[in-house]
Coordinates of C-alpha atoms in Angstrom, one line a residue:
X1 CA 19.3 -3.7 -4.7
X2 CA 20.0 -1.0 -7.4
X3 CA 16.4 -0.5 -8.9
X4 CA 17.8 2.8 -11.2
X5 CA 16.6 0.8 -14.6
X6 CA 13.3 0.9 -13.3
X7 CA 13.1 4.1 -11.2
X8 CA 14.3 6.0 -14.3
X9 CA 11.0 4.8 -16.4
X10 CA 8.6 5.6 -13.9
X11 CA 10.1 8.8 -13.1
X12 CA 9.5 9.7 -17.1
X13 CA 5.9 8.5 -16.6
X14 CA 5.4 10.7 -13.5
X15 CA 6.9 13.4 -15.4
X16 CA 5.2 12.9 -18.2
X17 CA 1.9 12.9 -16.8
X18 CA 2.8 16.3 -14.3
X19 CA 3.2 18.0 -18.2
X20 CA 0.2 16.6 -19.3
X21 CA -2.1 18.0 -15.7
X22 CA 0.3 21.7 -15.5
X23 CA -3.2 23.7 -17.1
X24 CA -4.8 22.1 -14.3
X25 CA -1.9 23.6 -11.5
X26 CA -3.8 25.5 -8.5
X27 CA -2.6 26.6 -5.1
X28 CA -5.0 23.9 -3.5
X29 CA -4.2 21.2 -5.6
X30 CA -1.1 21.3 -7.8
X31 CA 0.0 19.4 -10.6
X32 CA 2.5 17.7 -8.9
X33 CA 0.2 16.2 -6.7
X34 CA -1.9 15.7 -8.9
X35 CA 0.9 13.5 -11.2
X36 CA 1.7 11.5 -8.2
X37 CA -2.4 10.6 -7.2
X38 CA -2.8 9.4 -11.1
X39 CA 0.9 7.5 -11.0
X40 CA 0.1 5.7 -8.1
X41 CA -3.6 4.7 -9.9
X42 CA -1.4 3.8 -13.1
X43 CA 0.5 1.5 -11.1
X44 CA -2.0 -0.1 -9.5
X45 CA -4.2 -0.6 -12.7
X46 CA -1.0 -2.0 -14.4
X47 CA -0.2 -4.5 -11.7
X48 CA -4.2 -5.3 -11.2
X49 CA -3.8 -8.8 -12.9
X50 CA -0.7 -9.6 -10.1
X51 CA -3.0 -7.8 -7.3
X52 CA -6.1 -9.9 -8.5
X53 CA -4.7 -13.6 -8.3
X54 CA -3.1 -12.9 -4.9
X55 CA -6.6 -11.4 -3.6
X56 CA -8.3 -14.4 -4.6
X57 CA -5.8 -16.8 -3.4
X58 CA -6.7 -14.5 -0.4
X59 CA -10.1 -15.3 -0.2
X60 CA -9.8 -18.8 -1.2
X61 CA -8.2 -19.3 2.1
X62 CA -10.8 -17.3 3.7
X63 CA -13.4 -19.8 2.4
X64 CA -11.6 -22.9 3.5
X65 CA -10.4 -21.5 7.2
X66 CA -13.4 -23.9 8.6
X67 CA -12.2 -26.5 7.0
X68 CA -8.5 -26.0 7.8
X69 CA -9.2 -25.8 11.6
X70 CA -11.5 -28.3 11.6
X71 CA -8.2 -30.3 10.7
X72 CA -5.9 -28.6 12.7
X73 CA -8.5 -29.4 15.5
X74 CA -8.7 -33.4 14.8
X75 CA -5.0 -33.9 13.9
X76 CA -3.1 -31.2 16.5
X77 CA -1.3 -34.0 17.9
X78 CA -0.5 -35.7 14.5
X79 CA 1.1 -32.8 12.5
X80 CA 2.4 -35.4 9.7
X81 CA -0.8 -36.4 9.0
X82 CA -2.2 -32.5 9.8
X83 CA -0.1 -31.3 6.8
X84 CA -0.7 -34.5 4.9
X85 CA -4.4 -33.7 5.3
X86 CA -4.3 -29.8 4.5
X87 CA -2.6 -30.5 1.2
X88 CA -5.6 -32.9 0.7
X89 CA -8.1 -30.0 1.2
X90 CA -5.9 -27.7 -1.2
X91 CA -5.7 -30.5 -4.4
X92 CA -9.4 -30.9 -3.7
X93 CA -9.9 -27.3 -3.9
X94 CA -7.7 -26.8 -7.1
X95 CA -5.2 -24.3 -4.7
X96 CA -1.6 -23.5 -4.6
X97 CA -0.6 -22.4 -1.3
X98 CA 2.3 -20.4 -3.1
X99 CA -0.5 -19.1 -5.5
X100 CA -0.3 -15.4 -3.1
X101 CA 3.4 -15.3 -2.8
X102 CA 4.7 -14.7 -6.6
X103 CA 2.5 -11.8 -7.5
X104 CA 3.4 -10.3 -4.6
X105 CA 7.1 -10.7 -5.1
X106 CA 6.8 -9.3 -8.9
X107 CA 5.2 -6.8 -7.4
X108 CA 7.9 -5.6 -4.9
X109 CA 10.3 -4.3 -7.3
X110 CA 8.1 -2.2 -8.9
X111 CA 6.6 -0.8 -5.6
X112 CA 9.8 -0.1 -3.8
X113 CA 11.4 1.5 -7.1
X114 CA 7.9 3.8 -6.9
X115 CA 8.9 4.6 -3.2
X116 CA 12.3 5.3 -4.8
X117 CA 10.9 7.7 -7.3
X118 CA 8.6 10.0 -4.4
X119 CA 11.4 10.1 -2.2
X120 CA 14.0 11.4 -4.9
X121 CA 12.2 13.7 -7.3
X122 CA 14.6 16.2 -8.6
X123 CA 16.7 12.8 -9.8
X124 CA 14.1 10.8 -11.0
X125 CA 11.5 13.0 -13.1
X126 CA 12.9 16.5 -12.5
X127 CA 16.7 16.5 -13.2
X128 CA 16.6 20.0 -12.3
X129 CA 16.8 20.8 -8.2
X130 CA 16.0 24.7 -9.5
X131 CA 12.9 23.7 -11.3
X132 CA 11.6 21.5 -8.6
X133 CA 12.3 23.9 -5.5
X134 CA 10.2 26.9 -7.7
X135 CA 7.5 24.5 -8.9
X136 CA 4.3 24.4 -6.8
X137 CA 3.9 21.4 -4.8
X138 CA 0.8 21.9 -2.6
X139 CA -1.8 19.5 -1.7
X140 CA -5.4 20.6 -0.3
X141 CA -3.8 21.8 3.1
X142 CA -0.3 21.3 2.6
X143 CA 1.6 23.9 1.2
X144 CA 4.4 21.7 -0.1
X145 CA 4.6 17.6 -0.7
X146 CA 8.6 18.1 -1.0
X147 CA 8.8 18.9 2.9
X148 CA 7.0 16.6 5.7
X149 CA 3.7 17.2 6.9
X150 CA 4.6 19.0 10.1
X151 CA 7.5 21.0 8.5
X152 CA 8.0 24.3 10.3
X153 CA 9.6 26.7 7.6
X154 CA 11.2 30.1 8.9
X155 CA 8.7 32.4 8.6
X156 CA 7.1 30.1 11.9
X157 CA 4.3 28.7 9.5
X158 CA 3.8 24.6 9.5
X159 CA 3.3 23.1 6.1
X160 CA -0.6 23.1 7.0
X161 CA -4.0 24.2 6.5
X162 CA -4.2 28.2 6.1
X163 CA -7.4 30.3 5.9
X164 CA -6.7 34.1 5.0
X165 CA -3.0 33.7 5.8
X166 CA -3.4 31.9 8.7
X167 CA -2.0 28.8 9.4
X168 CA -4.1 26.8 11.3
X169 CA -1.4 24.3 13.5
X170 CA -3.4 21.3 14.1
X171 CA -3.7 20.4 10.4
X172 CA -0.9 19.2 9.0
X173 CA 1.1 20.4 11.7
X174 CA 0.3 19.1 15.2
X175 CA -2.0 16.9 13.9
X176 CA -0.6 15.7 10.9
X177 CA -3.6 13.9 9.2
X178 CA -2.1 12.7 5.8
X179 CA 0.4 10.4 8.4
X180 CA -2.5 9.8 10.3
X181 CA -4.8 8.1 7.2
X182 CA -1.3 6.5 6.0
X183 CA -0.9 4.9 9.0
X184 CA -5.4 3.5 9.2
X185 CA -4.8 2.6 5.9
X186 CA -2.3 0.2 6.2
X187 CA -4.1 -1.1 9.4
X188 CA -7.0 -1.8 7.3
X189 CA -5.3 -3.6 4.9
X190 CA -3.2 -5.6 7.2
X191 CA -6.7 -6.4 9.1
X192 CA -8.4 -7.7 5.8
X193 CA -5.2 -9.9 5.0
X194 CA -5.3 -11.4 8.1
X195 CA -8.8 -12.2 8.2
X196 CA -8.3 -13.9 5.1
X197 CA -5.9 -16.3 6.8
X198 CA -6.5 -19.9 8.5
X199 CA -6.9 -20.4 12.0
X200 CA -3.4 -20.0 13.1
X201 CA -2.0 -21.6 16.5
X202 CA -1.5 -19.3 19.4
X203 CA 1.9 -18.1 19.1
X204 CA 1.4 -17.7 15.2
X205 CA -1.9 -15.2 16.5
X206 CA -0.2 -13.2 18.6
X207 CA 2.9 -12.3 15.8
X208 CA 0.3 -11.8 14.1
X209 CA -1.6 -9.8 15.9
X210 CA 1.4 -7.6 17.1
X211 CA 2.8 -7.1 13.2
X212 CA -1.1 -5.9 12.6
X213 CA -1.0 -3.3 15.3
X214 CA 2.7 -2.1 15.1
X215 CA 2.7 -1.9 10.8
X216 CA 0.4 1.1 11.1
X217 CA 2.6 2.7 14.0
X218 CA 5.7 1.7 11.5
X219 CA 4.0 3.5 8.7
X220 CA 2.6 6.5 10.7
X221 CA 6.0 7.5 12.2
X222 CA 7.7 7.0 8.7
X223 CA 5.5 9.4 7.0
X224 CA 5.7 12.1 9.4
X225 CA 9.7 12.0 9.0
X226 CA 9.4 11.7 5.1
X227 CA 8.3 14.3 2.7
X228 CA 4.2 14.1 2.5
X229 CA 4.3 13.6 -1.6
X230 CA 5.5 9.9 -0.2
X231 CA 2.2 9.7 2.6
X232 CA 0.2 10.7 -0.4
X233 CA 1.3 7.7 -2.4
X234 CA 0.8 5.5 0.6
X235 CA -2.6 6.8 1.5
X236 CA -3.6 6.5 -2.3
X237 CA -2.3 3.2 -3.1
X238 CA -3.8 1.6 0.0
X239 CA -7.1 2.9 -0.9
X240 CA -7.1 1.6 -4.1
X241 CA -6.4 -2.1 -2.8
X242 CA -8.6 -1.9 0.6
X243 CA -11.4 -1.2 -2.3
X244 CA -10.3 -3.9 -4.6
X245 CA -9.7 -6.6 -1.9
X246 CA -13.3 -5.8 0.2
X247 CA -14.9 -6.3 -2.9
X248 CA -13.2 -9.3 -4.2
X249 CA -13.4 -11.3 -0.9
X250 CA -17.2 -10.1 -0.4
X251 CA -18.3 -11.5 -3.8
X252 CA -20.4 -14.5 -4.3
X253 CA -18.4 -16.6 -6.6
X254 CA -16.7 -19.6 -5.3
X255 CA -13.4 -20.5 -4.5
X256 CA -12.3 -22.9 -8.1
X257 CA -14.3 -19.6 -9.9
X258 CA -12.1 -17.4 -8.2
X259 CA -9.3 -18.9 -9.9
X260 CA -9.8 -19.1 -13.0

């Protein structure tokens, strides 16, 4: 899928908004860094409505799990009637089953041509491989997002934490913590997803279980391998919706409310 005709406008908003925090440029936290934190926010602000509806249809389903295995208990044997039955339950609670899926495929494009724009800088906001290999691209204890986290650059140094010139190998290095919160954060939201679900059968359980444990693996050894401005947009864009989904599915307004 050839997402250029919308990687081309976000990569004018990132640059954009890396013009607008330069003055604020340090060798702790530079604007680039900076540009991609408030991008990923942007995003997620702009595709809140999307984000919102599928949350709720989230916890919706969380609300009427008792329900739905209290059927799938009675009618296990009877799975015409067990569907017929669940549908029931749905009508009665004003729910579309689909109601989660289509924000969440609007929502793709936009994500994935994001990705597209983190992982190819110098041809999506830059345009200028010079002016993006000179720029400053540090983050708290990484000296540059364009590398991975455990780069080892020639002068023996790892893209980690240094205190008076030393570079301490742990951080960023060995122990390679932005990969490390990229891959918890995605375990987290994974883990509030599922336990939004209905009671699932055995064998639908266990997938489940396995995609919930081996996700965060997925997304840990990807964002080792890929440059750390990418982690960062992980890390900051799961944040934002493990926030938005805990407190969504722990307020007190009922499911029909929800939906409105």
């Amino acid at each position: 899928m050839n997402l250029d005709f919308i990687c081309y406008p976000i990569g004018m908003l990132v640059k954009l908004l890396y013009n607008m925090v330069s003055i604020l440029d340090t060798n702790i936290l530079s604007a680039y860094a900076i540009s991609i934190i408030l991008a990923t926010i942007f995003f997620k602000l702009i595709l809140m409505p999307l984000t919102l509806k599928q949350t709720k249809s989230m916890k919706v389903m969380q609300e009427l799990s008792p329900q739905i295995k209290e059927i799938q208990k009675k009618y296990e044997k009877d799975p015409q009637t067990l569907q017929r039955k669940q549908m029931e339950l749905y009508k009665e609670a004003n729910y579309n089953p689909m109601s989660g899926c289509l924000p969440m495929l609007i929502q793709m494009p936009i994500l994935i041509a994001f990705f597209y724009v983190i992982r190819q800088p110098v041809q999506f906001i830059f345009q200028d491989q010079a002016f993006f290999d000179a720029m400053n691209k540090s983050f708290l204890w990484i000296k540059d997002l364009g590398y991975t986290e455990n780069f080892l650059f020639e002068n023996g140094t790892f893209n980690g934490l240094s205190m008076g010139g030393l570079t301490i190998p742990f951080i960023g290095g060995v122990f390679p913590i932005l990969a490390i919160m990229s891959g918890y954060s995605t375990y987290l939201t994974s883990k509030m997803t599922t336990a939004s679900q209905p009671s699932m059968n055995e064998q639908q359980a266990s997938t489940q279980k396995t995609m919930t444990m081996m996700m965060p693996v997925m997304l840990f050894v990807f964002s080792i391998q890929m440059p750390a401005g990418l982690a960062l947009y992980w890390v900051i864009s799961n944040i934002f919706q493990v926030v938005q989904q805990y407190v969504i599915l722990n307020s007190s307004k009922k499911p029909k409310e929800e939906l409105k």
